[in-house]
XYZ file of C-alpha atoms in Angstrom:
111
model
C 0.000 0.000 0.000
C 2.819 2.424 0.859
C 4.392 1.825 -2.558
C 1.208 2.902 -4.333
C 1.019 6.167 -2.404
C 4.256 7.558 -3.873
C 4.167 10.606 -6.175
C 6.488 8.916 -8.673
C 6.583 5.215 -9.574
C 9.620 3.407 -8.255
C 10.892 -0.128 -7.748
C 10.988 -1.498 -4.233
C 12.376 -4.772 -2.948
C 10.460 -6.349 -0.094
C 12.977 -8.502 1.769
C 14.455 -9.206 5.175
C 18.053 -8.674 4.105
C 18.788 -12.234 5.206
C 19.553 -15.199 2.984
C 18.281 -18.765 3.365
C 18.710 -21.818 1.186
C 16.005 -24.227 0.090
C 17.627 -26.707 2.471
C 17.266 -24.178 5.330
C 13.587 -23.840 4.442
C 13.087 -27.613 4.326
C 14.833 -28.084 7.658
C 12.677 -25.432 9.344
C 9.389 -26.700 7.865
C 9.973 -30.331 8.703
C 11.490 -29.518 12.098
C 8.348 -27.555 12.952
C 6.424 -30.799 12.326
C 9.001 -32.919 14.201
C 9.897 -34.705 10.964
C 13.128 -35.253 9.067
C 12.974 -33.768 5.588
C 15.368 -36.455 4.298
C 12.579 -39.022 4.802
C 10.284 -37.144 2.387
C 12.444 -35.238 -0.091
C 14.889 -36.586 -2.627
C 17.430 -34.449 -4.449
C 18.171 -35.147 -8.079
C 21.574 -33.750 -9.060
C 20.407 -33.510 -12.696
C 18.361 -30.468 -11.766
C 21.222 -28.494 -10.261
C 22.079 -25.493 -12.398
C 25.847 -25.119 -12.743
C 25.663 -21.398 -13.464
C 23.214 -20.640 -10.661
C 24.106 -17.812 -8.305
C 24.976 -19.406 -4.964
C 24.029 -16.502 -2.746
C 21.062 -14.168 -3.149
C 20.006 -11.565 -0.641
C 17.279 -8.964 -1.088
C 18.158 -5.344 -0.370
C 15.124 -3.532 1.009
C 17.012 -0.328 1.844
C 14.989 1.764 -0.638
C 11.720 0.567 0.920
C 13.127 1.261 4.375
C 14.499 4.711 3.455
C 11.641 6.007 1.283
C 8.668 4.240 2.854
C 9.821 3.655 6.408
C 9.088 -0.034 5.793
C 10.743 -2.837 7.706
C 9.918 -6.548 7.840
C 7.581 -7.528 10.659
C 7.912 -11.303 10.267
C 11.181 -13.201 10.571
C 12.100 -16.417 8.758
C 10.975 -18.745 11.559
C 7.632 -16.959 11.870
C 7.101 -17.080 8.105
C 7.793 -20.823 8.015
C 5.324 -21.361 10.866
C 2.659 -19.271 9.103
C 3.108 -21.177 5.844
C 3.088 -24.639 7.448
C 0.076 -23.794 9.629
C -1.810 -22.529 6.582
C -1.057 -25.671 4.577
C -2.014 -27.920 7.509
C -5.326 -26.100 7.828
C -5.941 -26.447 4.090
C -5.116 -30.170 4.252
C -7.581 -30.622 7.141
C -10.310 -28.875 5.163
C -9.606 -31.017 2.096
C -9.726 -34.168 4.245
C -13.117 -33.165 5.664
C -14.472 -32.663 2.131
C -13.002 -35.929 0.927
C -14.388 -37.862 3.911
C -17.821 -36.375 3.181
C -17.648 -37.738 -0.377
C -16.993 -34.470 -2.175
C -14.683 -34.152 -5.169
C -11.642 -32.280 -3.869
C -10.813 -30.354 -7.014
C -9.244 -27.086 -5.880
C -7.830 -24.510 -8.283
C -7.707 -27.076 -11.070
C -5.697 -29.570 -9.020
C -7.371 -32.831 -8.067
C -6.548 -34.213 -4.625
C -7.119 -37.739 -3.417
C-alpha cells in the first residue's frame, strides 16, 4: 500500500536482508512438524544449475528509506505461518473428501 502512495513510480524490494537456502527452508518446515525432511524429499543432481548464483540476498534499503518499511515477520515466523496454513488447508480437504466431495481445488485434483 505504501508503494502505491508515492508521487512517482519506483521499484521497491520487499525482503528481510537475510539469505536462506532451500535446504534451510526444508529443515525449518519439517522440524516444525518434528519430521526429518530427508525421509520425504529426494534431491536429483540432474536439476542443479551449474551457473546458478549461490548466494542471493534482497536489499530492502529503498523501501526502508523512502517508505519507512521494515519486515515484521522473521524467517521462523514465516515458516510457521506457511506450514500452519497448509495444515489447515489439508484438514479442510480431508473433511471434504471424507464427506464424499470431489476435492478439485484450483484445477488440481486431490485424493
